[in-house]
C-alpha cells in the first residue's frame, strides 16, 4: 500500500516548497529511487526545472519533462498521466492526483501559506479516508 509523507516546512513562502522538493529529489535519486514530480502548471514546472539545475552547485540531478523522457529516472509532469512511474511521487499540486495510488510512496510538501495548508489538510483527509499509512515530518529549519 502507498505510504504518504507530509513534509511541513517552517516557511510561508510557496517557493520554499520547490527548494525543498529539489533536496528531497536529490536524496531519493542518490538512494536509487525513480521520481515523478507532479507539478500544478507549466509555470511551476519551468521554475522547478530551473531550480533543479541550480539548487546545488556541485550536484547534478538528471531530469526532464515527462513528454520528452517518460521513462526517465526523474521526470517533471503535468496532467493526469504519470507514464510508467510507480516508485516515488512528489506532489506539488494542490490536489491529490488520480494516479497517486500507483506509487509506493507519495511526498506532499507543505508550507504555512493558507491556501497550501488548506489543500494539504484536504489531501490528508483524503489519504486517511483511503486507509493510507500517513507520516508527518515537521521540519525545524530549511
Coordinates of N, CA and C in Angstrom, one line a residue:
X1 N 0.8 -1.2 0.0 CA 0.0 0.0 0.0 C 0.9 1.2 0.0
X2 N 0.4 2.3 -0.7 CA 1.1 3.5 -0.8 C 1.4 4.2 0.6
X3 N 2.6 4.6 0.9 CA 2.9 5.3 2.1 C 3.0 6.8 1.7
X4 N 2.4 7.6 2.6 CA 2.3 9.1 2.3 C 3.1 9.8 3.4
X5 N 4.0 10.7 3.0 CA 4.8 11.5 3.9 C 4.4 13.0 3.6
X6 N 4.1 13.7 4.7 CA 3.8 15.1 4.6 C 5.1 15.8 5.2
X7 N 5.7 16.7 4.4 CA 6.8 17.4 4.9 C 6.3 18.9 5.2
X8 N 6.3 19.3 6.4 CA 5.8 20.5 6.8 C 6.9 21.5 7.1
X9 N 7.0 22.5 6.2 CA 8.2 23.4 6.3 C 7.9 24.6 7.1
X10 N 8.9 25.2 7.8 CA 8.7 26.4 8.7 C 8.8 27.7 7.8
X11 N 8.0 27.8 6.8 CA 8.0 28.9 5.9 C 6.7 29.2 5.3
X12 N 6.3 30.4 5.1 CA 5.1 30.7 4.4 C 5.3 31.0 2.9
X13 N 6.6 30.9 2.5 CA 6.9 31.2 1.1 C 6.7 30.0 0.2
X14 N 5.7 30.1 -0.8 CA 5.4 28.9 -1.6 C 6.7 28.4 -2.4
X15 N 7.6 29.3 -2.7 CA 8.8 28.8 -3.4 C 9.7 27.9 -2.5
X16 N 9.5 27.9 -1.2 CA 10.2 27.0 -0.3 C 9.9 25.6 -0.6
X17 N 8.6 25.3 -1.1 CA 8.2 24.0 -1.5 C 9.1 23.5 -2.6
X18 N 9.4 24.3 -3.6 CA 10.2 23.9 -4.7 C 11.7 23.6 -4.3
X19 N 12.2 24.5 -3.5 CA 13.5 24.3 -3.0 C 13.7 23.0 -2.2
X20 N 12.7 22.7 -1.3 CA 12.7 21.5 -0.6 C 12.6 20.3 -1.5
X21 N 11.7 20.4 -2.5 CA 11.5 19.3 -3.4 C 12.8 19.0 -4.1
X22 N 13.6 20.0 -4.5 CA 14.9 19.7 -5.1 C 15.8 18.9 -4.1
X23 N 15.8 19.2 -2.9 CA 16.6 18.5 -1.9 C 16.1 17.1 -1.7
X24 N 14.8 16.9 -1.6 CA 14.2 15.6 -1.5 C 14.5 14.7 -2.7
X25 N 14.3 15.3 -3.9 CA 14.6 14.5 -5.1 C 16.0 14.1 -5.2
X26 N 17.0 15.0 -4.9 CA 18.4 14.6 -5.0 C 18.7 13.5 -4.0
X27 N 18.1 13.5 -2.8 CA 18.4 12.5 -1.8 C 17.8 11.1 -2.3
X28 N 16.5 11.2 -2.8 CA 15.9 10.0 -3.2 C 16.6 9.4 -4.5
X29 N 17.0 10.2 -5.4 CA 17.7 9.8 -6.6 C 19.0 9.1 -6.2
X30 N 19.8 9.7 -5.3 CA 21.0 9.1 -4.8 C 20.8 7.8 -4.1
X31 N 19.6 7.6 -3.6 CA 19.3 6.3 -2.9 C 18.7 5.3 -3.9
X32 N 18.6 5.6 -5.2 CA 18.2 4.7 -6.2 C 16.8 4.7 -6.6
X33 N 16.0 5.7 -6.2 CA 14.6 5.8 -6.5 C 14.4 6.5 -7.8
X34 N 13.3 6.1 -8.5 CA 12.9 6.9 -9.6 C 11.8 7.8 -9.1
X35 N 11.7 9.1 -9.6 CA 10.9 10.1 -9.1 C 10.0 10.8 -10.1
X36 N 8.7 10.9 -9.8 CA 7.8 11.6 -10.7 C 7.4 12.9 -9.9
X37 N 7.7 14.0 -10.4 CA 7.4 15.3 -9.7 C 6.1 15.8 -10.4
X38 N 5.0 15.8 -9.7 CA 3.7 16.3 -10.3 C 3.6 17.7 -10.0
X39 N 3.6 18.5 -11.1 CA 3.5 20.0 -11.0 C 2.1 20.5 -11.2
X40 N 1.7 21.6 -10.7 CA 0.4 22.1 -10.8 C 0.1 22.8 -12.2
X41 N 1.2 23.4 -12.8 CA 1.0 24.0 -14.1 C 2.4 24.2 -14.7
X42 N 2.4 24.7 -16.0 CA 3.6 24.8 -16.7 C 4.6 25.8 -16.1
X43 N 4.1 26.8 -15.5 CA 5.0 27.8 -14.9 C 5.7 27.2 -13.7
X44 N 5.0 26.5 -12.9 CA 5.6 25.8 -11.7 C 6.7 24.8 -12.2
X45 N 6.4 24.1 -13.3 CA 7.3 23.1 -13.8 C 8.6 23.8 -14.3
X46 N 8.4 24.9 -15.0 CA 9.6 25.6 -15.5 C 10.4 26.1 -14.4
X47 N 9.8 26.6 -13.3 CA 10.5 27.1 -12.1 C 11.3 26.0 -11.5
X48 N 10.6 24.8 -11.3 CA 11.2 23.7 -10.7 C 12.4 23.2 -11.5
X49 N 12.2 23.1 -12.9 CA 13.3 22.7 -13.8 C 14.5 23.6 -13.6
X50 N 14.3 24.9 -13.5 CA 15.5 25.8 -13.3 C 16.1 25.6 -12.0
X51 N 15.3 25.4 -10.9 CA 15.9 25.1 -9.6 C 16.7 23.8 -9.5
X52 N 16.2 22.8 -10.2 CA 16.9 21.5 -10.2 C 18.3 21.7 -10.8
X53 N 18.4 22.6 -11.8 CA 19.7 22.8 -12.4 C 20.7 23.6 -11.5
X54 N 20.1 24.4 -10.7 CA 21.0 25.4 -9.9 C 21.0 25.3 -8.4
X55 N 20.1 24.4 -7.8 CA 20.0 24.5 -6.4 C 21.2 24.1 -5.6
X56 N 22.1 23.4 -6.2 CA 23.3 23.0 -5.5 C 24.5 22.9 -6.5
X57 N 25.4 23.8 -6.4 CA 26.5 24.0 -7.4 C 27.2 22.7 -7.7
X58 N 27.5 21.9 -6.8 CA 28.4 20.7 -7.0 C 27.5 19.5 -7.4
X59 N 26.2 19.6 -7.5 CA 25.4 18.5 -7.7 C 24.7 18.5 -9.1
X60 N 24.5 17.4 -9.7 CA 23.8 17.3 -10.9 C 22.7 16.3 -10.7
X61 N 21.4 16.7 -10.9 CA 20.3 15.8 -10.8 C 19.7 15.7 -12.2
X62 N 19.8 14.6 -12.8 CA 19.3 14.4 -14.2 C 17.8 14.4 -14.2
X63 N 17.2 15.2 -15.0 CA 15.7 15.3 -15.0 C 15.3 15.9 -16.4
X64 N 14.0 15.8 -16.6 CA 13.4 16.3 -17.8 C 11.9 16.3 -17.8
X65 N 11.3 16.9 -18.7 CA 9.8 16.9 -18.8 C 9.3 15.5 -19.1
X66 N 8.2 15.1 -18.6 CA 7.6 13.8 -18.9 C 7.4 13.5 -20.3
X67 N 7.0 14.6 -21.1 CA 6.7 14.4 -22.5 C 8.0 13.9 -23.3
X68 N 9.2 14.4 -22.9 CA 10.4 14.1 -23.6 C 11.1 12.9 -23.1
X69 N 10.9 12.6 -21.8 CA 11.6 11.4 -21.1 C 10.6 10.7 -20.2
X70 N 9.6 10.1 -20.8 CA 8.5 9.5 -20.0 C 9.1 8.4 -19.1
X71 N 10.2 7.7 -19.4 CA 10.7 6.7 -18.6 C 12.0 7.1 -17.8
X72 N 12.3 8.4 -17.8 CA 13.4 8.9 -17.1 C 13.4 8.6 -15.6
X73 N 14.6 8.7 -15.0 CA 14.6 8.5 -13.5 C 14.0 9.6 -12.7
X74 N 14.0 10.8 -13.3 CA 13.4 12.0 -12.6 C 12.7 12.8 -13.7
X75 N 11.3 12.7 -13.6 CA 10.6 13.5 -14.6 C 9.6 14.5 -13.9
X76 N 9.4 15.6 -14.6 CA 8.5 16.6 -14.2 C 7.3 16.6 -15.1
X77 N 6.1 16.3 -14.4 CA 4.9 16.1 -15.2 C 3.8 17.0 -14.8
X78 N 2.8 17.0 -15.7 CA 1.6 17.7 -15.6 C 0.4 16.8 -16.0
X79 N -0.8 17.2 -15.6 CA -1.9 16.4 -16.1 C -2.2 15.1 -15.4
X80 N -2.9 14.3 -16.1 CA -3.4 13.0 -15.5 C -2.7 11.8 -15.8
X81 N -1.5 11.9 -16.5 CA -0.8 10.7 -16.9 C 0.6 10.7 -16.3
X82 N 1.0 9.8 -15.5 CA 2.3 9.7 -14.9 C 3.2 8.7 -15.6
X83 N 2.7 8.2 -16.8 CA 3.5 7.3 -17.5 C 3.7 6.0 -16.7
X84 N 4.9 5.4 -16.9 CA 5.2 4.1 -16.2 C 5.6 4.2 -14.7
X85 N 5.7 5.4 -14.2 CA 6.3 5.6 -12.9 C 5.4 5.1 -11.8
X86 N 6.1 4.5 -10.8 CA 5.3 4.0 -9.6 C 6.2 3.9 -8.3
X87 N 7.3 4.5 -8.3 CA 8.2 4.5 -7.1 C 7.9 5.6 -6.2
X88 N 8.3 6.8 -6.5 CA 8.1 8.0 -5.6 C 7.4 9.1 -6.4
X89 N 6.3 9.5 -5.8 CA 5.6 10.7 -6.4 C 5.8 11.9 -5.4
X90 N 6.4 13.0 -5.9 CA 6.5 14.2 -5.2 C 5.3 15.1 -5.7
X91 N 4.3 15.3 -4.9 CA 3.1 16.0 -5.4 C 3.2 17.5 -5.0
X92 N 3.4 18.3 -6.1 CA 3.4 19.8 -5.8 C 2.1 20.5 -6.3
X93 N 1.2 19.7 -6.7 CA -0.1 20.2 -7.0 C -0.9 20.4 -5.7
X94 N -2.0 21.1 -5.7 CA -2.8 21.4 -4.5 C -3.9 20.3 -4.3
X95 N -3.9 19.3 -5.2 CA -4.9 18.2 -5.0 C -4.2 16.9 -5.3
X96 N -4.8 15.9 -4.7 CA -4.2 14.5 -4.9 C -4.4 14.1 -6.3
X97 N -3.4 13.7 -7.1 CA -3.6 13.2 -8.4 C -4.3 11.9 -8.4
X98 N -5.1 11.6 -9.4 CA -5.8 10.3 -9.5 C -4.9 9.1 -9.5
X99 N -3.7 9.3 -10.0 CA -2.8 8.1 -10.1 C -1.9 7.9 -8.8
X100 N -2.1 8.6 -7.8 CA -1.3 8.5 -6.6 C -1.2 7.1 -6.0
X101 N -2.3 6.4 -6.1 CA -2.3 5.0 -5.5 C -1.3 4.1 -6.2
X102 N -0.9 4.4 -7.4 CA 0.1 3.6 -8.2 C 1.5 3.6 -7.6
X103 N 1.8 4.6 -6.8 CA 3.1 4.8 -6.3 C 3.4 4.1 -4.9
X104 N 4.6 3.6 -4.7 CA 5.0 3.0 -3.4 C 5.0 4.1 -2.3
X105 N 5.4 5.3 -2.7 CA 5.5 6.4 -1.8 C 5.0 7.7 -2.4
X106 N 4.4 8.6 -1.6 CA 4.0 9.9 -2.0 C 4.5 10.9 -1.0
X107 N 5.1 12.0 -1.5 CA 5.6 13.0 -0.7 C 4.8 14.3 -1.0
X108 N 4.2 14.8 0.1 CA 3.4 16.1 0.0 C 4.3 17.1 0.7
X109 N 4.5 18.3 0.1 CA 5.3 19.3 0.7 C 4.4 20.5 1.0
X110 N 4.5 20.9 2.3 CA 3.5 21.9 2.8 C 4.3 23.1 3.4
X111 N 3.8 24.3 3.1 CA 4.3 25.5 3.7 C 3.1 26.2 4.4
X112 N 3.4 27.2 5.2 CA 2.4 27.9 6.0 C 1.5 28.8 5.3
X113 N 1.6 28.9 3.9 CA 0.7 29.7 3.1 C -0.7 29.1 3.3
X114 N -1.7 30.0 3.6 CA -3.1 29.5 3.9 C -3.7 28.6 2.9
X115 N -3.5 28.9 1.6 CA -4.1 28.1 0.5 C -3.5 26.7 0.5
X116 N -2.2 26.7 0.6 CA -1.4 25.4 0.6 C -1.7 24.6 1.8
X117 N -1.8 25.2 3.0 CA -2.1 24.4 4.2 C -3.5 23.8 4.1
X118 N -4.5 24.6 3.6 CA -5.9 24.1 3.5 C -5.9 22.9 2.5
X119 N -5.2 23.1 1.4 CA -5.2 22.0 0.4 C -4.5 20.7 1.0
X120 N -3.5 20.9 1.8 CA -2.8 19.8 2.5 C -3.7 19.1 3.5
X121 N -4.5 19.9 4.2 CA -5.5 19.3 5.1 C -6.5 18.4 4.4
X122 N -7.0 18.9 3.2 CA -7.9 18.1 2.4 C -7.2 16.9 1.9
X123 N -6.0 17.0 1.5 CA -5.3 15.8 1.0 C -5.1 14.8 2.1
X124 N -4.7 15.3 3.3 CA -4.5 14.4 4.4 C -5.8 13.7 4.7
X125 N -6.9 14.4 4.7 CA -8.2 13.7 5.0 C -8.5 12.6 3.9
X126 N -8.2 13.0 2.7 CA -8.5 12.0 1.6 C -7.6 10.8 1.8
X127 N -6.3 10.9 2.0 CA -5.4 9.8 2.2 C -5.9 9.0 3.4
X128 N -6.2 9.6 4.5 CA -6.6 8.9 5.7 C -7.9 8.1 5.5
X129 N -8.9 8.7 4.8 CA -10.1 8.0 4.4 C -9.9 6.8 3.6
X130 N -8.8 6.8 2.7 CA -8.5 5.7 1.8 C -7.7 4.7 2.6
X131 N -7.3 5.0 3.8 CA -6.5 4.0 4.6 C -5.0 3.9 4.4
X132 N -4.5 5.0 3.7 CA -3.0 5.0 3.5 C -2.3 5.3 4.8
X133 N -1.1 4.6 5.0 CA -0.3 4.9 6.2 C 0.3 6.4 6.0
X134 N 0.1 7.2 7.0 CA 0.5 8.6 6.9 C 1.6 8.9 7.9
X135 N 2.5 9.8 7.5 CA 3.6 10.2 8.4 C 3.8 11.7 8.2
X136 N 3.9 12.5 9.2 CA 4.2 13.9 9.0 C 5.6 14.2 9.6
X137 N 6.3 15.0 8.9 CA 7.7 15.4 9.2 C 7.7 16.9 9.4
X138 N 7.7 17.4 10.6 CA 7.7 18.9 10.8 C 9.2 19.3 10.9
X139 N 9.6 20.0 9.9 CA 11.0 20.4 9.8 C 11.2 21.7 10.6
X140 N 12.2 21.8 11.4 CA 12.5 22.9 12.2 C 13.2 24.0 11.4
X141 N 14.0 23.6 10.4 CA 14.7 24.6 9.6 C 14.7 24.0 8.1
X142 N 15.0 24.9 7.2 CA 15.1 24.5 5.8 C 16.5 24.2 5.4

